[in-house]
Amino acid sequence: MPSDPTISDIGLQATALLRRFYGYNSFRPLQLDIISTAAVERRDCVVLMPTGGGKSICYQMPALLSEGGVTIVVSPLIALMKDQVTALSSNGIPAAAVNSMQSEEENRVIMEQLFKGRVKVLYISPERLLTEIDRWSPDLPVTLFAIDEAHCISQWGHDFRPGYTQLARIKELYPSVPIMALTATADRLTREDISTQLRLRDPKLFIGSFDRPNLSLRVITDPGKKQRINYICSLIDRYPSDSGIVYCLSRKMAEDMDGQLRDKGYRSAVYHAGLSVTERNLAQDQFINGDVQVVCATVAFGMGIDKSNIRWVVHNNMPRNIESYYQEIGRAGRDGTKAETALFYSYADMAMLQNFVDESGQKTINAEKLNRMKEYAESSLCRRRILLSYFNETMDHDCGNCDICLNPPERIDGTIAVQKALSAIVRVNGGVGIHTLIDILRGAARQELILKGYHLIKTYGAGRDMGFGEWNAYISQMIQLGLIDIAYNEANHLKITPYGRSVLMERTPVQLAKFIPFERRKPARARAKEIEEKQLNPAERLMESLKDVRQKLARKEQVPPYIVFTDKALLEMVRTEPVSMEEFSKTEGVGERKAVKYWKPFVTAIRRHKGLPTTFGNGLSHEETLLLLNSGYDVEAIADAKGIKPATVYSHLAALIAQDRLSDFSSIITREQYLRVMQVATEHPESVYEILPPEMPSGIIKVGLAISDYLLRQKANKK
Ligand code: ADP
Ligand code: ZN
């Protein structure tokens, strides 16, 4: 491990560690700045980055950079700590978690390990930290306190957690240790609250770009039940071996959706707060392990889930605010490759949310937040521009990856339709909701209409030329244009506004965006068959076989597939087709630990794909040892990484020295050890191996003798 860094070499050191432990070649924007602020300047900082922006590395790296130091990560997401610890461990970084889900005995052992300096990154819940921290000696070498999901400290945030309010204690007890507060929630009030409450000193503020260009954005206004399910099915069919999330507003809706998807033969699970912990954990595990294609969930699901290959997110209902919405869609495509999102927007949801707001403690602020969400859903401007401007980020061009950019609404003259609808509303005295209004316009023979005498009004049946969906779309637009208002407090009845009245009276021309019907999808089973039969191109075939390899390894090790490799790393393998361990180890996303552990099955699959022989000669284990040694592992670490005995590693090294493939021995044997071997070897050449152990393991003797031969050869060559 390197010693404490200075500004000048931090970039190099950190980049080397990034390559070594994570397999990435370069930092994302801001990451290195943040790391050096914490590790070198030792200054507090507040980091705002969207979900998937790469916050974890910012707080993990300072621990890796410091000799014997540990990062303490305070996180409210207890259920997910295990996952984070597994991910770090699989990269060879010693990590652990302390929380109420583990036994006291487990927690005690971990604390012991921590004090022995065996843990680099410790995850801890706020409650637990507060009970522990007074007992910690001030000389526990904490490099950094990271406060994850820091918005939980603020009443202004959307996710207030009382446990967070006492974290000011950290600064009292560790005044000289920097604190890094991280969140994906960006509004100014929350941000300022975080600094004040944590007593941060002159914190440096980092605002990462909130742009996630790989996420496509789409809003579907007032879809019917069938259209919703068809759309979700089409997503599952597009990504049959990946997974997605459907967010619902209520438990009942989540269960309903789950039932519909199962009926159609899809692998679906449900997740909401009404289920037992066991049921919820099962759903989450099935999702993480790729056993289900979709989870129908209330918003409780997905907090902090690090699954990087979520390919799509659908909001079956409108979220309460843009922060939640962005965080939820942000769970898709964390690996940076293409992912799709869709929001189903309906007025019924608006009514329900409006009620929540009215009953909430912070009515004004919540109403404003809901209103911004509504504007987003109703806009006919590039959606990404709206989102980014919400997060105070300017974007001077349209994104090209949202429904508005891809399908700029075609305008039509909607004057006649508008006149018909407005006039019908006036004639029923604003006493009907959208469905009845459409039925009246289309002249439906429903008993209820007849009983109320609606069939007698002048506009009854005046809109027979258009379908229900078409009317629905146009009336939605009239609402957006402010011609009609929805009385949420009056069973969602439609009312004509003063503006609407003047348009009606003066027959003002109105432009509407042309209605484009949602094309009917084939039934799921037929589609699935089609997909099975679809010819994959060679790259897709290779990707599929690499995913198979990954799935098998993940099953064997009982970890989620993305812990083995992310989709993005697999895509890199498809792109570069590494056919040897060495090439494999250079792939972006492949760190050393994983290179050694996994190269064989993946390289075998790639070689098979390319029609190359898949038998590897002997001596490969030597190659692995050499790779690890060159990347800075010592003998113990190599043995540990490969799961072999140190003695075996020494034999490899001796063999490598005999082949003249090693010339720097400093990390294998000390000068004193070498001289001692030489001394005994000169005095008693026949019995070195009897005399030296147990003073010196025989592996080191073997290496010492190999070095001696090597030096003799060198000398002979020079002559
Ligand atoms: P956040 O905590 O901000 O939601 P993560 O830290 O989980 O995001 O990072 C999201 C994904 O991006 C992870 O798969 C992570 O490994 C990857 N990532 C982070 N930094 C880099 C980088 N410099 N290069 C490539 N991938 C990165
Ligand atoms: Zn756009």
XYZ file of C-alpha atoms and ligand atoms in Angstrom:
747
model
C 0.000 0.000 0.000
C 1.256 3.463 -0.804
C 1.900 5.939 1.994
C -0.220 9.032 2.565
C -0.497 10.930 -0.682
C 0.454 14.429 -1.710
C -1.374 16.479 -4.316
C 1.198 15.825 -7.009
C 1.059 12.066 -7.059
C -2.534 11.502 -6.026
C -3.748 11.257 -9.616
C -1.269 8.559 -10.511
C -1.730 6.593 -7.333
C -5.479 6.749 -7.434
C -5.608 5.816 -11.110
C -3.391 2.811 -10.467
C -5.669 1.706 -7.632
C -8.731 2.272 -9.814
C -7.268 -0.018 -12.445
C -6.132 -2.557 -9.915
C -9.205 -2.903 -7.737
C -12.066 -1.899 -10.020
C -10.615 -2.538 -13.463
C -11.523 0.957 -14.712
C -9.054 2.964 -16.733
C -10.096 6.500 -15.868
C -12.104 8.491 -13.384
C -15.389 10.061 -14.253
C -15.609 13.857 -14.083
C -15.292 15.150 -10.489
C -14.357 11.817 -8.948
C -10.661 12.590 -8.693
C -11.311 16.137 -7.439
C -13.564 14.797 -4.737
C -11.094 12.114 -3.737
C -8.231 14.555 -3.463
C -10.315 17.042 -1.471
C -10.995 14.340 1.082
C -7.683 12.498 1.000
C -5.189 15.312 0.510
C -6.803 18.595 1.570
C -8.711 16.652 4.230
C -11.560 19.052 3.794
C -15.279 18.399 4.243
C -17.326 18.125 1.101
C -20.882 17.803 -0.121
C -21.271 15.659 -3.219
C -24.403 15.851 -5.344
C -24.500 13.238 -8.032
C -27.354 11.352 -9.590
C -27.954 7.710 -8.790
C -25.452 5.729 -10.783
C -23.144 8.723 -11.031
C -20.299 6.923 -9.296
C -20.395 8.187 -5.727
C -19.117 5.022 -4.057
C -15.637 5.202 -5.485
C -15.321 8.766 -4.148
C -15.457 7.593 -0.553
C -13.845 4.186 -0.994
C -10.709 5.486 -2.660
C -9.464 7.671 0.245
C -9.303 4.521 2.383
C -7.326 2.678 -0.295
C -4.955 5.622 -0.572
C -4.202 5.800 3.118
C -1.953 3.454 5.009
C -4.048 1.551 7.523
C -6.930 4.032 7.331
C -10.593 3.168 7.188
C -13.603 4.910 5.653
C -16.726 4.755 7.814
C -19.821 4.869 5.624
C -23.031 5.880 7.366
C -26.005 4.614 5.398
C -29.705 4.147 6.198
C -29.956 1.267 3.760
C -29.223 -1.606 6.079
C -30.745 -4.222 3.822
C -28.274 -3.389 1.096
C -25.083 -3.177 3.071
C -24.429 -6.865 2.552
C -24.550 -6.356 -1.165
C -22.112 -3.479 -1.066
C -19.741 -5.447 1.123
C -19.889 -8.402 -1.277
C -19.152 -6.123 -4.217
C -16.112 -4.634 -2.498
C -14.822 -7.993 -1.315
C -15.151 -9.456 -4.783
C -12.803 -6.699 -5.936
C -10.348 -7.578 -3.206
C -11.156 -4.663 -0.899
C -11.680 -5.668 2.753
C -15.098 -4.360 3.754
C -17.686 -5.090 6.434
C -21.001 -3.892 7.794
C -22.289 -3.357 11.307
C -26.041 -3.101 11.816
C -29.095 -4.456 13.564
C -29.691 -7.189 11.011
C -26.623 -9.067 12.174
C -26.155 -10.843 15.486
C -24.361 -9.018 18.277
C -21.644 -11.626 18.046
C -21.099 -10.913 14.337
C -20.996 -7.197 15.008
C -18.529 -7.653 17.830
C -16.166 -9.709 15.666
C -16.318 -7.067 12.951
C -15.511 -4.288 15.401
C -12.509 -6.299 16.531
C -11.351 -6.670 12.936
C -11.815 -2.947 12.497
C -9.572 -2.144 15.431
C -6.965 -4.565 14.118
C -6.869 -2.566 10.889
C -8.324 -5.417 8.810
C -11.225 -3.399 7.410
C -10.832 -0.663 4.794
C -14.471 0.282 4.328
C -17.038 -0.101 7.111
C -20.770 0.369 6.473
C -22.799 1.291 9.516
C -26.356 2.466 10.212
C -26.737 5.906 11.831
C -28.321 4.461 14.976
C -25.518 2.003 15.412
C -22.839 4.606 14.774
C -24.275 6.791 17.507
C -24.176 4.000 20.061
C -20.674 2.930 19.019
C -18.856 6.131 18.367
C -18.457 7.201 21.990
C -16.750 3.917 22.706
C -14.308 4.270 19.827
C -10.921 5.462 20.817
C -10.048 8.726 19.122
C -7.041 7.035 17.597
C -9.043 4.591 15.512
C -7.484 5.582 12.191
C -10.550 6.913 10.405
C -9.567 8.458 7.083
C -13.016 9.673 6.235
C -16.635 9.642 7.378
C -18.956 9.275 4.409
C -22.615 10.122 4.980
C -24.503 8.388 2.203
C -28.080 9.433 1.310
C -27.288 12.608 3.232
C -30.587 14.250 2.292
C -32.156 12.029 4.960
C -30.878 14.550 7.496
C -33.094 17.291 6.172
C -36.735 17.967 6.904
C -36.815 19.612 3.510
C -35.727 16.479 1.744
C -38.236 13.900 0.631
C -36.898 11.150 2.800
C -36.343 12.480 6.300
C -34.836 10.039 8.834
C -34.738 11.106 12.479
C -31.685 8.872 13.050
C -29.673 11.253 10.919
C -30.191 14.379 12.985
C -27.672 13.470 15.651
C -24.782 12.880 13.306
C -23.308 16.226 14.358
C -21.689 14.119 17.074
C -19.141 12.948 14.505
C -17.584 16.395 14.158
C -17.491 16.818 17.927
C -15.563 13.613 18.428
C -13.433 13.649 15.297
C -12.916 17.329 14.512
C -9.987 16.716 12.212
C -11.410 13.871 10.139
C -13.080 15.055 6.935
C -16.749 14.301 6.341
C -18.087 13.604 2.862
C -21.857 13.998 2.552
C -23.310 12.344 -0.557
C -26.776 12.542 -2.051
C -28.688 12.398 -5.300
C -31.085 15.109 -4.151
C -30.049 18.486 -5.271
C -32.320 21.254 -4.122
C -30.682 24.139 -2.356
C -32.588 23.946 0.929
C -31.636 20.340 1.461
C -28.065 21.015 0.487
C -27.697 23.820 3.011
C -29.389 21.796 5.692
C -26.909 18.986 5.209
C -23.935 21.294 5.841
C -25.468 22.945 8.881
C -26.692 19.830 10.575
C -23.472 17.892 10.097
C -21.523 20.998 11.246
C -19.375 20.819 8.161
C -16.542 23.325 8.054
C -16.285 25.330 4.873
C -17.368 22.333 2.833
C -16.457 22.147 -0.805
C -19.517 21.593 -2.948
C -19.411 19.229 -5.911
C -22.347 19.080 -8.251
C -22.002 16.306 -10.753
C -23.887 16.383 -13.970
C -27.331 14.967 -13.496
C -27.489 14.029 -17.116
C -27.954 10.340 -17.767
C -27.977 10.325 -21.551
C -28.314 6.541 -21.771
C -31.782 6.626 -20.188
C -34.552 7.163 -22.695
C -37.501 9.158 -21.352
C -41.096 8.684 -22.279
C -44.434 9.807 -20.919
C -47.644 8.104 -21.959
C -50.686 10.157 -21.069
C -53.765 8.436 -19.734
C -53.095 4.948 -21.043
C -55.847 2.396 -20.650
C -55.386 -0.774 -18.644
C -54.642 -2.803 -21.739
C -52.203 -0.295 -23.124
C -50.281 -0.271 -19.850
C -49.887 -4.002 -19.714
C -49.039 -4.249 -23.401
C -46.367 -1.639 -23.053
C -44.784 -3.392 -20.084
C -44.913 -6.731 -21.917
C -43.203 -5.180 -24.902
C -40.367 -4.049 -22.629
C -39.974 -7.489 -21.068
C -39.926 -8.992 -24.537
C -37.275 -6.569 -25.683
C -35.018 -7.546 -22.781
C -36.057 -11.132 -22.070
C -32.975 -12.095 -20.079
C -32.691 -8.811 -18.174
C -34.979 -7.146 -15.731
C -37.068 -4.110 -14.995
C -39.176 -2.459 -12.320
C -42.801 -1.318 -12.430
C -43.451 1.292 -9.750
C -47.006 1.547 -8.471
C -48.644 3.983 -6.109
C -50.378 1.431 -3.899
C -49.909 -2.112 -2.687
C -53.078 -3.171 -4.425
C -51.964 -1.788 -7.760
C -48.601 -3.527 -7.417
C -50.301 -6.840 -6.704
C -52.724 -6.361 -9.511
C -49.970 -5.672 -12.020
C -47.943 -8.621 -10.773
C -50.978 -10.891 -11.226
C -51.582 -9.687 -14.770
C -47.968 -10.279 -15.750
C -47.907 -13.757 -14.253
C -51.117 -14.594 -16.077
C -49.359 -13.736 -19.292
C -46.576 -16.145 -18.426
C -43.894 -13.704 -17.338
C -41.651 -14.190 -14.325
C -42.787 -11.421 -12.010
C -42.505 -10.680 -8.292
C -44.253 -8.193 -6.064
C -42.707 -5.976 -3.389
C -44.378 -3.620 -0.943
C -44.421 -2.658 2.703
C -47.416 -4.900 3.441
C -45.388 -8.062 2.907
C -43.341 -9.778 5.574
C -39.622 -9.153 5.713
C -39.020 -12.676 4.436
C -41.301 -12.172 1.467
C -39.700 -8.877 0.638
C -36.194 -10.274 0.907
C -37.178 -13.139 -1.344
C -38.511 -10.773 -4.002
C -35.413 -8.653 -3.775
C -33.094 -11.662 -4.022
C -34.995 -13.045 -6.994
C -34.638 -9.697 -8.682
C -30.973 -9.247 -7.877
C -30.136 -12.776 -8.989
C -32.014 -12.411 -12.239
C -34.613 -15.081 -11.395
C -37.506 -12.749 -12.169
C -37.883 -10.469 -15.186
C -39.811 -7.793 -13.376
C -40.693 -6.563 -9.908
C -43.985 -4.740 -9.376
C -43.304 -2.540 -6.411
C -44.300 0.434 -4.380
C -41.659 3.109 -4.079
C -40.097 1.295 -1.122
C -38.318 -0.951 -3.586
C -34.906 -0.368 -5.016
C -33.416 2.119 -2.570
C -29.713 1.739 -3.090
C -29.989 -1.419 -5.161
C -26.754 -1.594 -6.988
C -27.910 -3.949 -9.710
C -26.282 -2.456 -12.729
C -28.233 -4.247 -15.447
C -31.741 -2.960 -14.828
C -32.744 -2.294 -18.422
C -36.056 -0.508 -17.894
C -38.232 1.240 -15.332
C -41.935 1.956 -15.738
C -43.915 4.263 -13.482
C -47.383 2.845 -13.545
C -48.374 5.882 -11.499
C -47.185 9.410 -11.252
C -44.397 10.007 -8.670
C -44.819 12.713 -6.013
C -41.919 14.834 -7.124
C -39.136 15.054 -9.666
C -36.489 14.016 -7.134
C -38.173 10.669 -6.502
C -38.899 10.197 -10.180
C -35.312 10.846 -11.207
C -33.953 8.637 -8.481
C -36.290 5.821 -9.465
C -35.636 5.928 -13.190
C -31.948 6.364 -12.302
C -31.898 2.786 -11.077
C -31.989 1.689 -14.696
C -28.852 1.598 -16.805
C -26.339 2.213 -14.066
C -23.773 0.433 -16.197
C -24.025 3.293 -18.702
C -25.561 1.257 -21.500
C -28.956 1.862 -23.074
C -31.989 1.688 -20.787
C -35.642 2.678 -21.213
C -38.032 4.492 -18.919
C -41.713 5.255 -19.243
C -44.134 7.184 -17.091
C -47.877 6.499 -17.265
C -49.560 9.767 -16.471
C -53.201 9.967 -15.518
C -55.517 12.505 -13.954
C -56.821 9.965 -11.491
C -53.302 9.731 -10.045
C -53.091 13.479 -9.824
C -56.241 13.521 -7.732
C -54.867 10.907 -5.383
C -51.514 12.647 -5.043
C -53.243 15.944 -4.451
C -54.949 14.317 -1.478
C -51.642 13.094 -0.092
C -50.266 16.590 -0.398
C -53.239 18.117 1.381
C -52.784 15.720 4.249
C -49.019 16.086 4.432
C -47.250 18.183 7.018
C -45.551 20.417 4.493
C -48.361 21.261 2.207
C -46.928 24.233 0.361
C -43.596 22.718 -0.522
C -45.104 19.357 -1.461
C -47.774 20.962 -3.603
C -45.121 22.895 -5.462
C -43.067 19.760 -5.987
C -46.077 17.863 -7.300
C -46.866 20.716 -9.606
C -43.387 20.603 -11.124
C -43.848 16.899 -11.712
C -47.141 17.567 -13.464
C -45.591 20.186 -15.695
C -42.913 17.709 -16.673
C -45.466 15.058 -17.568
C -47.539 17.488 -19.596
C -44.772 19.257 -21.412
C -44.230 19.190 -25.133
C -40.583 20.259 -24.811
C -37.540 17.973 -24.636
C -38.013 16.175 -21.335
C -34.362 15.960 -20.463
C -34.040 19.706 -20.697
C -36.839 20.064 -18.184
C -35.284 17.578 -15.782
C -31.834 19.081 -15.977
C -33.153 22.569 -15.529
C -34.973 21.342 -12.437
C -31.578 20.312 -11.067
C -30.211 23.743 -12.014
C -28.233 22.423 -14.909
C -28.531 24.041 -18.308
C -28.583 22.054 -21.476
C -28.526 24.045 -24.669
C -29.772 21.382 -27.047
C -32.547 18.835 -27.275
C -31.495 15.394 -26.116
C -32.636 13.221 -29.001
C -33.507 10.417 -26.579
C -36.930 11.344 -25.225
C -40.391 10.855 -26.682
C -40.716 14.527 -27.554
C -37.383 14.648 -29.401
C -37.999 11.374 -31.202
C -41.587 12.092 -32.089
C -42.044 15.837 -32.223
C -45.788 16.215 -31.918
C -47.402 16.964 -35.240
C -49.890 19.812 -34.857
C -53.395 19.691 -36.244
C -56.243 22.160 -36.230
C -58.222 21.005 -33.227
C -60.760 23.827 -33.179
C -63.766 21.662 -33.977
C -62.918 18.944 -31.441
C -62.331 21.591 -28.792
C -65.665 23.260 -29.527
C -67.513 19.950 -29.260
C -65.909 18.986 -25.974
C -66.259 22.389 -24.329
C -69.833 22.721 -25.390
C -70.648 19.263 -23.956
C -69.089 20.228 -20.641
C -71.183 23.363 -20.476
C -74.350 21.437 -21.330
C -73.846 18.903 -18.517
C -73.017 21.730 -16.122
C -69.550 20.426 -15.405
C -71.092 17.387 -13.755
C -69.140 14.546 -15.426
C -65.628 13.152 -15.485
C -63.516 12.422 -18.521
C -64.905 8.954 -19.262
C -68.533 10.004 -19.237
C -67.723 13.063 -21.285
C -66.166 10.888 -23.967
C -69.128 8.510 -23.874
C -71.447 11.452 -24.420
C -69.380 12.744 -27.312
C -69.285 9.302 -28.890
C -72.975 8.714 -28.310
C -72.595 5.630 -26.134
C -75.884 3.921 -25.315
C -75.025 3.413 -21.652
C -78.017 3.152 -19.383
C -76.583 5.637 -16.943
C -76.302 8.298 -19.656
C -79.857 7.757 -20.773
C -81.192 7.859 -17.204
C -79.496 11.184 -16.656
C -80.879 12.477 -19.926
C -77.472 13.088 -21.460
C -78.659 11.568 -24.739
C -80.859 14.585 -25.202
C -78.134 17.233 -25.238
C -77.049 18.686 -28.530
C -73.483 17.351 -28.529
C -74.519 13.745 -27.748
C -72.828 11.651 -30.442
C -71.237 14.703 -32.085
C -67.810 13.061 -31.806
C -68.577 9.610 -33.212
C -65.874 10.066 -35.859
C -63.120 9.642 -33.269
C -62.203 6.682 -31.020
C -62.109 6.697 -27.247
C -58.295 6.879 -27.135
C -58.237 9.789 -29.529
C -60.758 11.766 -27.505
C -58.917 10.907 -24.343
C -55.683 12.297 -25.766
C -57.283 15.514 -27.006
C -59.143 16.198 -23.788
C -55.892 15.670 -21.893
C -54.295 18.288 -24.066
C -57.184 20.687 -23.455
C -56.487 20.287 -19.766
C -52.809 21.018 -20.348
C -53.728 24.061 -22.363
C -55.829 25.349 -19.497
C -59.189 25.159 -21.312
C -60.524 22.633 -18.842
C -59.819 22.183 -15.162
C -60.238 19.041 -13.110
C -62.145 19.440 -9.860
C -60.175 16.972 -7.780
C -62.477 17.637 -4.872
C -65.600 16.888 -6.932
C -65.046 13.337 -8.166
C -62.676 14.602 -10.866
C -65.424 16.333 -12.788
C -64.308 18.469 -15.692
C -64.997 22.205 -15.500
C -64.616 24.770 -18.194
C -62.181 27.527 -17.256
C -62.739 31.253 -18.031
C -60.147 30.851 -20.779
C -62.054 27.837 -22.127
C -65.268 29.817 -22.046
C -63.773 32.584 -24.160
C -62.392 30.074 -26.659
C -65.836 28.518 -26.888
C -67.619 31.826 -27.348
C -65.189 33.292 -29.836
C -64.519 30.067 -31.715
C -60.781 30.725 -31.302
C -58.620 28.370 -33.413
C -56.765 25.801 -31.274
C -53.781 23.676 -32.309
C -53.497 20.188 -30.854
C -50.761 17.597 -31.087
C -51.911 14.881 -33.463
C -53.041 11.649 -31.833
C -50.936 8.625 -32.722
C -52.479 5.340 -31.617
C -50.390 2.853 -29.705
C -49.832 -0.031 -32.106
C -51.414 -3.208 -30.883
C -48.874 -5.720 -29.686
C -49.081 -9.415 -30.376
C -49.873 -11.610 -27.387
C -46.856 -12.246 -25.194
C -46.484 -15.878 -26.049
C -46.361 -15.295 -29.770
C -43.806 -12.530 -29.242
C -41.654 -14.681 -26.988
C -41.610 -17.371 -29.632
C -40.618 -14.862 -32.245
C -37.752 -13.688 -30.064
C -36.555 -17.212 -29.515
C -36.475 -17.768 -33.218
C -34.926 -14.434 -33.998
C -31.489 -14.825 -35.500
C -28.878 -13.322 -33.199
C -25.888 -11.721 -34.839
C -22.445 -13.022 -33.812
C -21.845 -10.291 -31.231
C -25.235 -10.919 -29.645
C -24.518 -14.630 -29.585
C -21.230 -14.051 -27.826
C -22.933 -11.720 -25.351
C -25.504 -14.406 -24.589
C -22.851 -17.022 -23.968
C -20.877 -14.663 -21.723
C -24.062 -14.002 -19.767
C -24.466 -17.772 -19.382
C -20.937 -18.077 -18.058
C -21.639 -15.241 -15.646
C -24.885 -16.778 -14.451
C -23.189 -20.105 -13.740
C -20.381 -18.477 -11.781
C -22.851 -16.350 -9.847
C -24.925 -19.417 -8.917
C -21.836 -21.256 -7.804
C -20.638 -18.410 -5.632
C -24.147 -17.417 -4.535
C -23.723 -13.805 -5.521
C -25.786 -11.716 -7.926
C -24.540 -11.887 -11.533
C -23.520 -8.232 -11.616
C -21.138 -8.828 -8.728
C -19.227 -11.134 -11.076
C -19.237 -8.603 -13.942
C -21.495 -5.777 -15.060
C -23.208 -5.894 -18.449
C -20.872 -3.143 -19.487
C -17.805 -5.252 -18.728
C -19.335 -8.115 -20.749
C -19.953 -5.733 -23.646
C -16.292 -4.708 -23.467
C -15.333 -8.375 -23.720
C -17.552 -8.732 -26.774
C -15.869 -5.690 -28.280
C -12.250 -6.628 -27.571
C -12.540 -10.445 -27.601
C -9.637 -11.191 -25.251
C -8.210 -14.658 -25.935
C -5.604 -14.876 -23.189
C -5.465 -14.135 -19.509
C -3.222 -11.174 -20.156
C -5.602 -9.614 -22.681
C -8.517 -10.372 -20.420
C -6.894 -8.570 -17.513
C -6.696 -5.388 -19.583
C -10.416 -5.273 -20.305
C -12.213 -2.205 -18.922
C -14.191 -3.297 -15.874
C -11.930 -6.253 -15.063
C -9.852 -5.685 -11.940
C -6.964 -7.931 -10.984
C -8.762 -10.044 -8.487
C -11.438 -10.864 -11.019
C -8.970 -11.297 -13.880
C -7.287 -14.128 -12.063
C -10.442 -15.626 -10.712
C -12.543 -15.555 -13.856
C -10.355 -15.349 -16.932
C -10.517 -19.024 -17.776
C -14.280 -19.548 -18.228
C -14.724 -16.253 -20.080
C -11.680 -16.619 -22.304
C -12.749 -20.196 -23.043
C -16.173 -18.969 -24.191
C -14.585 -16.293 -26.360
C -12.107 -18.714 -27.890
C -14.875 -21.186 -28.621
C -16.847 -18.393 -30.253
C -13.863 -17.538 -32.458
C -13.199 -21.165 -33.359
C -9.857 -21.186 -31.510
C -8.587 -24.157 -29.496
C -9.813 -24.014 -25.916
C -7.152 -26.054 -24.215
C -4.599 -24.077 -22.301
C -1.080 -25.394 -21.766
C 0.356 -25.984 -18.337
C 2.030 -23.139 -16.579
C -1.014 -20.908 -16.593
C -1.098 -20.796 -12.878
C 2.450 -19.376 -13.114
C 1.153 -16.700 -15.463
C -1.533 -15.719 -12.981
C 1.031 -15.459 -10.231
C 3.225 -13.263 -12.414
C 0.287 -11.009 -13.277
C -0.579 -10.519 -9.639
C 3.018 -9.956 -8.612
C 3.459 -7.318 -11.295
C 0.363 -5.583 -10.024
C 1.768 -5.198 -6.571
C 0.439 -8.242 -4.711
C 2.790 -9.881 -2.248
C 3.038 -13.642 -1.794
C 0.367 -13.793 0.917
C -2.033 -11.749 -1.179
C -1.404 -13.873 -4.277
C -2.025 -17.061 -2.329
C -5.188 -15.550 -0.921
C -6.472 -14.295 -4.264
C -5.900 -17.633 -5.964
C -6.900 -19.809 -3.053
C -3.573 -21.700 -3.001
C -0.822 -22.172 -0.417
C 2.028 -19.649 -0.150
C 4.458 -22.537 -0.725
C 2.892 -23.097 -4.160
C 3.276 -19.416 -4.958
C 6.970 -19.623 -4.075
C 7.373 -22.594 -6.430
C 5.787 -20.577 -9.220
C 8.120 -17.705 -8.489
C 11.176 -19.941 -8.467
C 10.106 -21.358 -11.835
C 9.553 -17.877 -13.245
C 12.999 -16.791 -12.058
C 14.514 -19.873 -13.691
C 12.878 -18.730 -16.958
C 14.405 -15.261 -16.549
C 10.952 -13.732 -16.351
C 11.442 -11.892 -13.094
C 14.165 -9.448 -12.264
C 12.813 -7.480 -9.293
C 12.793 -9.664 -6.210
C 12.249 -7.030 -3.565
C 8.675 -8.007 -2.766
C 9.472 -11.731 -2.559
C 12.518 -11.941 -0.365
C 14.421 -9.469 1.805
C 18.106 -8.797 1.344
C 18.826 -10.351 4.753
C 16.921 -13.504 3.884
C 18.781 -13.828 0.593
C 22.176 -13.398 2.251
C 21.277 -15.937 4.898
C 20.295 -18.505 2.263
C 23.564 -17.875 0.432
C 25.571 -18.221 3.607
C 24.084 -21.595 4.525
C 24.128 -22.760 0.891
C 27.867 -22.055 0.681
C 28.692 -23.690 3.996
C 26.389 -26.733 3.740
C 25.211 -27.026 0.126
C 23.670 -30.488 0.707
C 21.446 -29.649 3.661
C 20.069 -26.110 3.228
C 16.515 -27.403 3.453
C 17.245 -29.190 6.734
C 19.070 -26.331 8.421
C 17.024 -23.266 7.587
C 13.423 -24.226 8.441
C 11.599 -23.345 10.611
C 13.662 -20.147 10.753
C 12.780 -19.696 7.095
C 10.038 -21.416 5.057
C 11.339 -23.690 2.351
C 9.558 -21.621 -0.296
C 11.819 -18.654 0.383
C 14.874 -20.904 0.280
C 13.791 -22.182 -3.113
C 13.400 -18.627 -4.382
C 16.767 -17.615 -2.874
C 18.533 -20.430 -4.676
C 16.749 -19.609 -7.925
C 17.889 -16.010 -7.626
C 21.432 -17.101 -7.050
C 21.355 -19.164 -10.260
C 19.777 -16.237 -12.063
C 22.565 -13.901 -10.984
C 25.206 -16.405 -12.071
C 23.582 -16.629 -15.491
C 23.510 -12.864 -15.751
C 27.207 -12.701 -14.977
C 28.020 -15.386 -17.528
C 26.006 -13.555 -20.186
C 27.874 -10.325 -19.589
C 31.192 -11.959 -20.236
P -23.976 5.906 -7.099
O -23.519 5.422 -5.740
O -23.603 7.311 -7.375
O -25.403 5.624 -7.366
P -22.153 3.899 -8.024
O -21.032 4.334 -7.193
O -22.882 2.676 -7.621
O -23.196 5.086 -8.203
O -21.639 3.750 -9.531
C -22.491 3.351 -10.581
C -21.769 2.421 -11.538
O -20.732 3.134 -12.220
C -21.094 1.259 -10.818
O -21.290 0.090 -11.589
C -19.651 1.673 -10.799
O -18.776 0.567 -10.714
C -19.509 2.444 -12.107
N -18.392 3.411 -12.083
C -18.105 4.288 -11.102
N -16.984 5.002 -11.406
C -16.572 4.568 -12.625
C -15.462 4.907 -13.490
N -14.566 5.839 -13.161
N -15.357 4.235 -14.669
C -16.270 3.292 -15.014
N -17.319 2.921 -14.242
C -17.478 3.540 -13.060
Zn -35.300 15.221 -25.542
